[in-house]
mmCIF file of C-alpha atoms in Angstrom:
data_model
loop_
_atom_site.group_PDB
_atom_site.id
_atom_site.type_symbol
_atom_site.label_atom_id
_atom_site.label_comp_id
_atom_site.label_asym_id
_atom_site.label_seq_id
_atom_site.Cartn_x
_atom_site.Cartn_y
_atom_site.Cartn_z
ATOM 1 C CA MET A 1 -42.946 -5.561 39.628
ATOM 2 C CA ARG A 2 -45.279 -7.105 37.289
ATOM 3 C CA PRO A 3 -44.249 -10.197 35.454
ATOM 4 C CA ARG A 4 -44.631 -8.635 31.789
ATOM 5 C CA ARG A 5 -42.201 -5.582 33.024
ATOM 6 C CA ARG A 6 -40.056 -7.570 34.628
ATOM 7 C CA THR A 7 -39.604 -10.019 31.535
ATOM 8 C CA ALA A 8 -39.081 -6.747 29.044
ATOM 9 C CA LEU A 9 -36.483 -5.225 31.483
ATOM 10 C CA THR A 10 -34.596 -8.616 31.500
ATOM 11 C CA ALA A 11 -34.453 -8.792 27.746
ATOM 12 C CA ALA A 12 -33.428 -5.002 27.488
ATOM 13 C CA VAL A 13 -30.497 -6.000 29.893
ATOM 14 C CA LEU A 14 -29.653 -9.521 28.003
ATOM 15 C CA LEU A 15 -29.654 -7.161 25.013
ATOM 16 C CA ALA A 16 -27.366 -4.421 25.948
ATOM 17 C CA ALA A 17 -24.885 -7.065 27.615
ATOM 18 C CA GLY A 18 -24.745 -8.737 24.318
ATOM 19 C CA ILE A 19 -23.895 -5.430 22.348
ATOM 20 C CA LEU A 20 -21.224 -4.594 25.025
ATOM 21 C CA ALA A 21 -19.586 -8.438 24.835
ATOM 22 C CA GLY A 22 -19.529 -7.989 20.769
ATOM 23 C CA CYS A 23 -17.783 -4.838 21.358
ATOM 24 C CA GLU A 24 -15.410 -6.378 23.644
ATOM 25 C CA ARG A 25 -14.759 -9.583 21.727
ATOM 26 C CA GLY A 26 -14.103 -8.233 18.375
ATOM 27 C CA SER A 27 -14.445 -9.985 15.458
ATOM 28 C CA SER A 28 -14.093 -13.854 15.149
ATOM 29 C CA GLY A 29 -14.888 -14.276 11.465
ATOM 30 C CA GLY A 30 -13.410 -13.762 7.994
ATOM 31 C CA GLY A 31 -12.038 -10.196 8.555
ATOM 32 C CA GLY A 32 -11.886 -8.823 4.958
ATOM 33 C CA ASP A 33 -14.935 -11.361 3.508
ATOM 34 C CA SER A 34 -17.285 -9.502 6.051
ATOM 35 C CA THR A 35 -20.044 -7.571 4.365
ATOM 36 C CA ALA A 36 -21.706 -6.536 7.605
ATOM 37 C CA GLY A 37 -21.712 -2.595 8.481
ATOM 38 C CA PRO A 38 -19.260 -0.731 10.943
ATOM 39 C CA ARG A 39 -20.229 -0.990 14.490
ATOM 40 C CA GLY A 40 -17.134 0.459 16.732
ATOM 41 C CA CYS A 41 -15.753 3.090 14.634
ATOM 42 C CA PRO A 42 -17.659 4.554 12.026
ATOM 43 C CA ALA A 43 -15.472 7.726 11.593
ATOM 44 C CA VAL A 44 -12.474 5.968 11.954
ATOM 45 C CA LEU A 45 -13.421 3.561 9.435
ATOM 46 C CA ALA A 46 -13.985 6.374 6.683
ATOM 47 C CA ARG A 47 -11.302 8.268 7.435
ATOM 48 C CA ALA A 48 -9.041 5.155 6.946
ATOM 49 C CA LYS A 49 -10.917 4.031 3.620
ATOM 50 C CA ALA A 50 -10.194 7.250 2.192
ATOM 51 C CA ALA A 51 -6.242 7.238 3.386
ATOM 52 C CA VAL A 52 -6.041 4.158 1.916
ATOM 53 C CA GLU A 53 -7.258 4.975 -1.473
ATOM 54 C CA ARG A 54 -4.950 7.861 -1.779
ATOM 55 C CA ALA A 55 -2.093 5.733 -1.005
ATOM 56 C CA GLU A 56 -2.918 3.152 -3.577
ATOM 57 C CA ARG A 57 -2.559 5.670 -6.440
ATOM 58 C CA ASN A 58 -0.222 4.943 -8.861
ATOM 59 C CA ASP A 59 -0.054 8.380 -10.714
ATOM 60 C CA ALA A 60 1.634 10.797 -8.242
ATOM 61 C CA PRO A 61 4.481 12.692 -10.178
ATOM 62 C CA TRP A 62 7.934 13.308 -9.095
ATOM 63 C CA ASN A 63 8.190 15.653 -5.860
ATOM 64 C CA GLY A 64 11.827 15.244 -5.213
ATOM 65 C CA PRO A 65 14.595 17.731 -5.498
ATOM 66 C CA THR A 66 15.443 18.964 -8.958
ATOM 67 C CA ARG A 67 18.263 21.234 -8.187
ATOM 68 C CA GLY A 68 21.337 20.446 -6.558
ATOM 69 C CA PRO A 69 25.239 20.660 -6.963
ATOM 70 C CA ARG A 70 26.896 18.804 -10.123
ATOM 71 C CA ALA A 71 28.685 15.494 -9.151
ATOM 72 C CA VAL A 72 31.723 15.947 -7.291
ATOM 73 C CA PRO A 73 34.128 13.235 -8.726
ATOM 74 C CA GLY A 74 36.393 10.311 -7.682
ATOM 75 C CA LYS A 75 34.461 9.697 -4.536
ATOM 76 C CA THR A 76 34.317 6.118 -2.519
ATOM 77 C CA ILE A 77 31.624 5.284 -0.514
ATOM 78 C CA VAL A 78 31.207 2.253 1.718
ATOM 79 C CA TYR A 79 27.771 0.847 2.734
ATOM 80 C CA VAL A 80 27.824 -0.966 6.483
ATOM 81 C CA ALA A 81 24.876 -3.415 6.115
ATOM 82 C CA GLN A 82 22.865 -4.470 9.418
ATOM 83 C CA THR A 83 22.630 -7.838 7.638
ATOM 84 C CA MET A 84 22.239 -8.598 3.877
ATOM 85 C CA THR A 85 19.662 -11.016 4.648
ATOM 86 C CA ASN A 86 17.340 -8.094 5.200
ATOM 87 C CA PRO A 87 15.882 -7.361 1.519
ATOM 88 C CA GLY A 88 15.126 -3.767 2.617
ATOM 89 C CA VAL A 89 18.777 -3.515 3.761
ATOM 90 C CA ALA A 90 20.072 -5.326 0.331
ATOM 91 C CA GLY A 91 17.776 -3.383 -1.938
ATOM 92 C CA ALA A 92 18.750 0.043 -0.707
ATOM 93 C CA ALA A 93 22.382 -1.266 -1.263
ATOM 94 C CA GLN A 94 21.480 -2.306 -4.426
ATOM 95 C CA GLY A 95 20.298 1.571 -5.088
ATOM 96 C CA VAL A 96 23.304 2.984 -3.804
ATOM 97 C CA ARG A 97 25.178 0.861 -6.470
ATOM 98 C CA GLU A 98 23.365 1.467 -9.166
ATOM 99 C CA ALA A 99 23.448 5.384 -8.285
ATOM 100 C CA ALA A 100 27.266 5.334 -7.717
ATOM 101 C CA LYS A 101 27.796 3.731 -11.075
ATOM 102 C CA ALA A 102 25.626 6.731 -12.903
ATOM 103 C CA ILE A 103 27.795 9.723 -10.957
ATOM 104 C CA GLY A 104 31.128 7.852 -11.534
ATOM 105 C CA TRP A 105 31.806 6.852 -7.866
ATOM 106 C CA ARG A 106 32.872 3.456 -6.286
ATOM 107 C CA VAL A 107 31.023 1.145 -3.677
ATOM 108 C CA ARG A 108 31.969 -1.269 -1.374
ATOM 109 C CA VAL A 109 29.448 -3.215 1.125
ATOM 110 C CA ILE A 110 30.463 -4.758 4.167
ATOM 111 C CA ASP A 111 27.771 -7.174 5.865
ATOM 112 C CA GLY A 112 27.467 -6.763 9.548
ATOM 113 C CA GLY A 113 25.667 -10.194 9.744
ATOM 114 C CA GLY A 114 22.801 -9.080 12.010
ATOM 115 C CA THR A 115 24.971 -9.507 15.379
ATOM 116 C CA PRO A 116 26.334 -6.561 17.492
ATOM 117 C CA ALA A 117 29.790 -7.454 17.220
ATOM 118 C CA GLY A 118 29.407 -8.302 13.580
ATOM 119 C CA ILE A 119 27.998 -4.644 12.731
ATOM 120 C CA GLN A 120 30.598 -3.065 15.314
ATOM 121 C CA ALA A 121 33.362 -5.054 13.187
ATOM 122 C CA ALA A 122 31.946 -4.085 9.615
ATOM 123 C CA LEU A 123 31.708 -0.373 10.728
ATOM 124 C CA SER A 124 35.258 -0.338 12.190
ATOM 125 C CA GLU A 125 36.470 -1.634 8.927
ATOM 126 C CA ALA A 126 34.655 1.051 6.955
ATOM 127 C CA VAL A 127 36.205 3.741 9.339
ATOM 128 C CA THR A 128 39.836 1.934 8.572
ATOM 129 C CA LEU A 129 39.282 2.098 4.973
ATOM 130 C CA LYS A 130 38.809 6.288 4.960
ATOM 131 C CA PRO A 131 36.079 6.457 2.290
ATOM 132 C CA SER A 132 34.855 9.493 1.525
ATOM 133 C CA GLY A 133 31.712 8.986 2.912
ATOM 134 C CA ILE A 134 29.822 5.856 5.003
ATOM 135 C CA VAL A 135 25.936 4.490 5.017
ATOM 136 C CA ILE A 136 24.814 3.455 8.112
ATOM 137 C CA GLY A 137 22.671 0.859 6.588
ATOM 138 C CA GLY A 138 19.622 -0.124 8.774
ATOM 139 C CA PHE A 139 20.873 -0.394 12.370
ATOM 140 C CA ASP A 140 21.190 1.744 15.671
ATOM 141 C CA PRO A 141 23.962 3.951 15.739
ATOM 142 C CA LYS A 142 23.751 4.249 19.242
ATOM 143 C CA SER A 143 25.087 0.325 18.957
ATOM 144 C CA THR A 144 28.338 1.690 17.277
ATOM 145 C CA ALA A 145 28.910 4.337 19.195
ATOM 146 C CA ARG A 146 32.702 4.214 19.581
ATOM 147 C CA GLN A 147 33.175 3.713 15.746
ATOM 148 C CA VAL A 148 30.562 6.742 14.694
ATOM 149 C CA ALA A 149 32.640 8.916 17.007
ATOM 150 C CA GLN A 150 35.838 7.794 14.674
ATOM 151 C CA ALA A 151 33.929 8.427 11.838
ATOM 152 C CA ASN A 152 33.302 12.021 13.106
ATOM 153 C CA ALA A 153 36.396 12.517 14.536
ATOM 154 C CA ALA A 154 38.066 11.658 11.004
ATOM 155 C CA GLY A 155 35.421 14.078 9.123
ATOM 156 C CA ILE A 156 33.751 11.142 7.272
ATOM 157 C CA PRO A 157 30.024 11.759 6.602
ATOM 158 C CA LEU A 158 27.826 9.600 7.900
ATOM 159 C CA ILE A 159 24.125 9.235 6.212
ATOM 160 C CA GLY A 160 21.733 6.847 7.693
ATOM 161 C CA TRP A 161 19.158 4.436 5.903
ATOM 162 C CA HIS A 162 16.698 3.248 8.557
ATOM 163 C CA ALA A 163 18.947 4.423 11.188
ATOM 164 C CA VAL A 164 17.297 6.464 13.454
ATOM 165 C CA ALA A 165 13.186 7.113 13.694
ATOM 166 C CA SER A 166 13.127 10.314 11.724
ATOM 167 C CA PRO A 167 13.859 11.291 7.922
ATOM 168 C CA GLY A 168 16.431 13.899 7.858
ATOM 169 C CA PRO A 169 19.686 15.374 9.940
ATOM 170 C CA SER A 170 20.435 14.057 13.360
ATOM 171 C CA THR A 171 22.746 15.675 16.130
ATOM 172 C CA ARG A 172 22.809 12.826 18.229
ATOM 173 C CA PRO A 173 24.339 10.434 16.878
ATOM 174 C CA ARG A 174 25.924 12.861 14.240
ATOM 175 C CA LEU A 175 24.453 12.046 10.904
ATOM 176 C CA PHE A 176 24.497 14.247 7.498
ATOM 177 C CA THR A 177 21.015 13.111 7.139
ATOM 178 C CA ASN A 178 18.819 9.455 7.662
ATOM 179 C CA VAL A 179 16.972 8.350 4.643
ATOM 180 C CA THR A 180 13.623 6.904 5.258
ATOM 181 C CA THR A 181 10.154 7.423 4.601
ATOM 182 C CA ARG A 182 8.422 8.667 7.660
ATOM 183 C CA VAL A 183 7.345 5.996 10.001
ATOM 184 C CA GLU A 184 4.420 7.661 11.253
ATOM 185 C CA ASP A 185 2.858 7.479 8.249
ATOM 186 C CA THR A 186 4.054 4.014 7.539
ATOM 187 C CA ALA A 187 2.267 2.856 10.495
ATOM 188 C CA ARG A 188 -0.574 4.712 10.352
ATOM 189 C CA ILE A 189 -1.384 3.643 6.848
ATOM 190 C CA SER A 190 -0.585 -0.188 7.868
ATOM 191 C CA ALA A 191 -3.141 0.334 10.461
ATOM 192 C CA ASP A 192 -5.800 2.018 8.357
ATOM 193 C CA TRP A 193 -5.152 -0.676 5.704
ATOM 194 C CA VAL A 194 -6.259 -3.431 8.131
ATOM 195 C CA ILE A 195 -9.513 -1.095 9.538
ATOM 196 C CA ALA A 196 -10.756 -0.272 5.953
ATOM 197 C CA ARG A 197 -10.321 -4.050 4.650
ATOM 198 C CA SER A 198 -11.745 -5.421 7.550
ATOM 199 C CA ASN A 199 -14.570 -2.866 7.595
ATOM 200 C CA GLY A 200 -13.667 -2.197 11.235
ATOM 201 C CA ARG A 201 -13.576 -5.684 12.661
ATOM 202 C CA ALA A 202 -10.577 -7.679 12.646
ATOM 203 C CA GLY A 203 -8.167 -9.997 15.146
ATOM 204 C CA ALA A 204 -4.751 -8.736 14.708
ATOM 205 C CA VAL A 205 -1.358 -9.693 15.443
ATOM 206 C CA ILE A 206 1.756 -7.561 15.146
ATOM 207 C CA PHE A 207 5.285 -8.969 14.242
ATOM 208 C CA THR A 208 8.155 -6.912 15.303
ATOM 209 C CA ASP A 209 11.974 -6.641 16.258
ATOM 210 C CA ALA A 210 12.029 -4.930 19.563
ATOM 211 C CA SER A 211 15.940 -4.677 19.280
ATOM 212 C CA ILE A 212 16.057 -2.251 16.676
ATOM 213 C CA PRO A 213 14.431 1.427 17.940
ATOM 214 C CA PHE A 214 13.113 2.102 14.438
ATOM 215 C CA ALA A 215 11.452 -1.077 14.023
ATOM 216 C CA ARG A 216 9.921 -1.012 17.673
ATOM 217 C CA HIS A 217 8.531 2.416 17.307
ATOM 218 C CA LYS A 218 7.104 1.727 13.983
ATOM 219 C CA SER A 219 5.060 -1.552 15.584
ATOM 220 C CA GLU A 220 4.222 1.106 18.944
ATOM 221 C CA LEU A 221 2.764 3.188 16.281
ATOM 222 C CA ILE A 222 0.487 0.417 14.443
ATOM 223 C CA ARG A 223 -0.571 -0.857 17.794
ATOM 224 C CA LYS A 224 -1.903 2.473 18.625
ATOM 225 C CA GLY A 225 -3.403 2.885 15.046
ATOM 226 C CA LEU A 226 -5.341 -0.132 15.189
ATOM 227 C CA ALA A 227 -6.537 0.537 18.803
ATOM 228 C CA ARG A 228 -7.934 3.444 17.058
ATOM 229 C CA CYS A 229 -11.007 0.854 16.348
ATOM 230 C CA ARG A 230 -12.634 -0.157 19.055
ATOM 231 C CA ASP A 231 -13.646 -3.934 17.186
ATOM 232 C CA VAL A 232 -10.056 -4.202 16.103
ATOM 233 C CA ARG A 233 -8.500 -6.669 18.770
ATOM 234 C CA LEU A 234 -4.931 -7.218 18.630
ATOM 235 C CA LEU A 235 -4.342 -10.951 19.810
ATOM 236 C CA ALA A 236 -0.707 -10.907 19.784
ATOM 237 C CA TYR A 237 2.646 -8.510 19.789
ATOM 238 C CA GLU A 238 5.086 -11.132 18.606
ATOM 239 C CA ASN A 239 9.015 -9.727 19.064
ATOM 240 C CA ILE A 240 11.089 -11.751 16.902
ATOM 241 C CA PRO A 241 14.358 -10.301 15.706
ATOM 242 C CA ILE A 242 14.980 -10.435 12.252
ATOM 243 C CA PRO A 243 17.961 -12.522 12.054
ATOM 244 C CA ASP A 244 16.066 -15.100 14.023
ATOM 245 C CA ALA A 245 13.002 -14.949 11.692
ATOM 246 C CA GLY A 246 13.621 -17.852 9.850
ATOM 247 C CA SER A 247 14.025 -19.998 12.787
ATOM 248 C CA ARG A 248 11.205 -18.561 15.330
ATOM 249 C CA THR A 249 8.637 -17.330 12.742
ATOM 250 C CA PRO A 250 7.256 -20.737 11.746
ATOM 251 C CA GLN A 251 7.208 -21.861 15.326
ATOM 252 C CA GLU A 252 5.261 -18.632 16.316
ATOM 253 C CA VAL A 253 2.910 -18.915 13.902
ATOM 254 C CA SER A 254 2.047 -22.501 14.312
ATOM 255 C CA SER A 255 1.603 -21.474 17.994
ATOM 256 C CA LEU A 256 -0.792 -18.481 16.927
ATOM 257 C CA LEU A 257 -2.997 -20.930 14.787
ATOM 258 C CA SER A 258 -3.206 -23.398 17.617
ATOM 259 C CA ARG A 259 -4.232 -20.436 20.422
ATOM 260 C CA PHE A 260 -6.255 -18.277 18.069
ATOM 261 C CA ARG A 261 -7.670 -20.487 15.069
ATOM 262 C CA ASP A 262 -10.479 -18.411 13.115
ATOM 263 C CA GLU A 263 -10.141 -15.550 15.618
ATOM 264 C CA TRP A 264 -6.783 -14.403 13.939
ATOM 265 C CA THR A 265 -7.884 -12.740 10.806
ATOM 266 C CA TYR A 266 -5.211 -9.810 10.144
ATOM 267 C CA SER A 267 -1.359 -9.284 10.366
ATOM 268 C CA VAL A 268 1.047 -6.216 10.764
ATOM 269 C CA ALA A 269 4.696 -6.836 10.344
ATOM 270 C CA ILE A 270 7.530 -4.523 10.452
ATOM 271 C CA ASN A 271 9.018 -6.130 7.657
ATOM 272 C CA ASP A 272 7.648 -8.111 4.730
ATOM 273 C CA LEU A 273 10.517 -10.717 5.272
ATOM 274 C CA TYR A 274 8.258 -12.527 8.362
ATOM 275 C CA PHE A 275 5.465 -13.404 5.950
ATOM 276 C CA ALA A 276 8.158 -15.149 3.905
ATOM 277 C CA ASP A 277 8.973 -17.253 6.982
ATOM 278 C CA ALA A 278 5.195 -17.382 8.298
ATOM 279 C CA ALA A 279 4.252 -18.933 4.751
ATOM 280 C CA PRO A 280 5.029 -22.812 5.125
ATOM 281 C CA ALA A 281 3.212 -22.665 8.809
ATOM 282 C CA LEU A 282 0.177 -21.240 7.548
ATOM 283 C CA ARG A 283 0.159 -23.517 4.546
ATOM 284 C CA ALA A 284 0.919 -26.549 6.917
ATOM 285 C CA GLY A 285 -2.394 -25.072 9.385
ATOM 286 C CA GLY A 286 -4.634 -25.055 6.389
ATOM 287 C CA ARG A 287 -4.645 -21.613 5.399
ATOM 288 C CA ARG A 288 -5.471 -20.576 1.849
ATOM 289 C CA GLY A 289 -2.502 -18.229 0.413
ATOM 290 C CA SER A 290 -5.291 -15.745 0.060
ATOM 291 C CA GLY A 291 -6.305 -15.437 3.562
ATOM 292 C CA PRO A 292 -7.224 -15.003 5.852
ATOM 293 C CA PRO A 293 -5.110 -13.885 7.867
ATOM 294 C CA PHE A 294 -4.567 -10.848 5.412
ATOM 295 C CA ASN A 295 -1.130 -9.888 5.880
ATOM 296 C CA ILE A 296 0.404 -6.417 5.267
ATOM 297 C CA GLY A 297 4.301 -5.291 5.449
ATOM 298 C CA ALA A 298 4.707 -1.788 7.024
ATOM 299 C CA GLY A 299 7.943 -1.570 5.274
ATOM 300 C CA ASP A 300 10.428 -2.590 2.504
ATOM 301 C CA GLY A 301 8.596 -4.460 -0.483
ATOM 302 C CA ASP A 302 11.020 -6.160 -1.743
ATOM 303 C CA PRO A 303 10.775 -8.246 -4.688
ATOM 304 C CA SER A 304 9.664 -11.285 -2.748
ATOM 305 C CA ALA A 305 6.998 -9.485 -1.078
ATOM 306 C CA PHE A 306 5.699 -8.476 -4.310
ATOM 307 C CA GLN A 307 5.674 -11.798 -5.686
ATOM 308 C CA ARG A 308 3.773 -13.150 -2.667
ATOM 309 C CA ILE A 309 1.579 -10.405 -3.520
ATOM 310 C CA ASN A 310 1.005 -10.452 -6.754
ATOM 311 C CA HIS A 311 0.335 -14.303 -6.572
ATOM 312 C CA ARG A 312 -1.751 -14.006 -3.411
ATOM 313 C CA GLN A 313 0.335 -16.188 -1.380
ATOM 314 C CA TYR A 314 0.150 -15.256 2.373
ATOM 315 C CA GLN A 315 0.790 -11.737 1.938
ATOM 316 C CA ALA A 316 -2.114 -9.270 0.733
ATOM 317 C CA ALA A 317 -0.479 -5.711 0.869
ATOM 318 C CA THR A 318 2.974 -4.254 1.522
ATOM 319 C CA VAL A 319 3.865 -0.194 2.284
ATOM 320 C CA PRO A 320 7.124 -0.421 0.413
ATOM 321 C CA GLU A 321 9.958 1.484 0.976
ATOM 322 C CA PRO A 322 10.913 2.863 -2.492
ATOM 323 C CA LEU A 323 14.582 1.172 -2.300
ATOM 324 C CA SER A 324 15.996 2.043 -5.425
ATOM 325 C CA GLN A 325 15.106 5.476 -5.190
ATOM 326 C CA GLN A 326 16.518 5.728 -1.600
ATOM 327 C CA GLY A 327 19.666 4.607 -2.661
ATOM 328 C CA TRP A 328 19.913 7.056 -5.482
ATOM 329 C CA GLN A 329 18.889 9.453 -2.583
ATOM 330 C CA MET A 330 21.625 8.665 -0.262
ATOM 331 C CA ILE A 331 24.236 9.204 -3.526
ATOM 332 C CA ASP A 332 22.698 12.786 -3.966
ATOM 333 C CA GLU A 333 22.967 13.443 -0.360
ATOM 334 C CA PHE A 334 26.556 12.719 0.077
ATOM 335 C CA ASN A 335 27.084 14.952 -3.392
ATOM 336 C CA ARG A 336 25.448 17.176 -1.319
ATOM 337 C CA ALA A 337 27.786 17.048 1.765
ATOM 338 C CA PHE A 338 30.723 16.745 -0.468
ATOM 339 C CA SER A 339 29.706 20.036 -2.066
ATOM 340 C CA GLY A 340 28.873 21.834 1.628
ATOM 341 C CA ARG A 341 25.569 21.839 0.882
ATOM 342 C CA ALA A 342 22.534 20.890 3.142
ATOM 343 C CA PRO A 343 20.379 17.904 2.913
ATOM 344 C CA SER A 344 17.742 18.153 0.384
ATOM 345 C CA GLY A 345 15.098 17.348 2.970
ATOM 346 C CA TYR A 346 13.030 14.926 0.419
ATOM 347 C CA THR A 347 11.000 12.095 2.058
ATOM 348 C CA ALA A 348 9.225 9.912 -0.622
ATOM 349 C CA PRO A 349 5.170 9.656 -0.077
ATOM 350 C CA VAL A 350 3.751 6.608 1.412
ATOM 351 C CA HIS A 351 2.176 4.037 -0.679
ATOM 352 C CA VAL A 352 0.307 0.946 -0.395
ATOM 353 C CA SER A 353 1.186 -1.968 -3.339
ATOM 354 C CA THR A 354 -1.730 -5.034 -3.640
ATOM 355 C CA ALA A 355 -2.386 -7.192 -6.359
ATOM 356 C CA ALA A 356 -4.830 -4.679 -7.606
ATOM 357 C CA ASN A 357 -2.443 -2.037 -8.457
ATOM 358 C CA SER A 358 0.747 -3.589 -8.940
ATOM 359 C CA ALA A 359 0.493 -4.741 -12.161
ATOM 360 C CA GLY A 360 2.882 -7.431 -11.344
ATOM 361 C CA ALA A 361 5.544 -5.391 -10.735
ATOM 362 C CA THR A 362 8.344 -6.452 -7.966
ATOM 363 C CA SER A 363 8.948 -3.008 -6.757
ATOM 364 C CA TRP A 364 7.517 0.355 -5.978
ATOM 365 C CA ASN A 365 9.461 3.669 -6.411
ATOM 366 C CA PRO A 366 8.322 7.650 -7.436
ATOM 367 C CA PRO A 367 8.351 7.890 -11.032
ATOM 368 C CA GLY A 368 11.119 10.130 -12.317
ATOM 369 C CA TYR A 369 13.816 9.791 -9.826
ATOM 370 C CA ARG A 370 16.457 8.815 -11.990
ATOM 371 C CA ALA A 371 16.243 11.279 -14.798
ATOM 372 C CA ALA A 372 15.720 13.904 -12.053
ATOM 373 C CA TYR A 373 19.121 12.673 -10.318
ATOM 374 C CA ARG A 374 20.863 12.388 -13.343
ATOM 375 C CA LYS A 375 20.005 15.855 -14.382
ATOM 376 C CA ILE A 376 21.220 17.608 -11.317
ATOM 377 C CA TRP A 377 24.689 15.561 -11.289
ATOM 378 C CA GLY A 378 25.010 16.635 -14.945
ATOM 379 C CA SER A 379 25.657 12.877 -15.484
#
């Protein structure tokens, strides 16, 4: 082989190797501040940007139920909470309280404290009270199979909030309905947001609670969503139970900063509360509140999350559950159960809240839901 030809071939091989290495490594820079064009997933990136743009709109009209049974009087609901330290569980409980007052019912909340024994005891107490209906608030009914069977045998309707993976009725376990956004939509838009904002290049961390099937399923879907873009590298998959988040998250975040440094540019958590606990460690590690890492919560959207987002303090976005609307929906679903009607079949649309579109708000709910439910109930 002639020297000139050998030199040209060597240069071509090195160039190809460099391109491949770049695709495998992913981004180690500033993530969302990148101005370079897409490398590994132009089609995925275009779809992600379009999906995020749609999800960030605030002008979608109420598309929930407008017809249903009039209010059945004199009912009592017990809301059994996985733990009231979970802002999503607490926010949905507040929505139930507010809606029950509007329809003229009584509500009692029993806190399971976030432990299996505590949740079982709370649901046992709820069944013993013989209420008109019970909410399974944010925990797996399979972990309380005996108590669920007792409620079923007593003819007490059960409605779940994030209790099983999908919205709507459930036969095993037997729930009149389960109120939640579609986990597939939430996971997909969270991954799309990372892909779109990073321009297809990111070093990402996922925070989850694998003890909750709903949360574990969501984080697995997020993992698959991120994997659609070859230059989005999953650095770590952190399993931290929600009741332990306050004590464990700061330690894990410090470790992640030490291990990955500037490679870590984005985070997705199955619940916003992880970023409340991550903030002190990120601050101690010298990170600015406005990122990186740019953090999105794939669920809940409690007031503290909106405050972090609006003030650009270690959280950039959330995919909020319409917690108040879902509380009203649960009361409406109970009213349908008491009236011998089928569930409404409504599922709230997916939405992304940022500092740019929240206008300083501390929650997100579909517009018009209170008036719609009041009109249905005649209250």
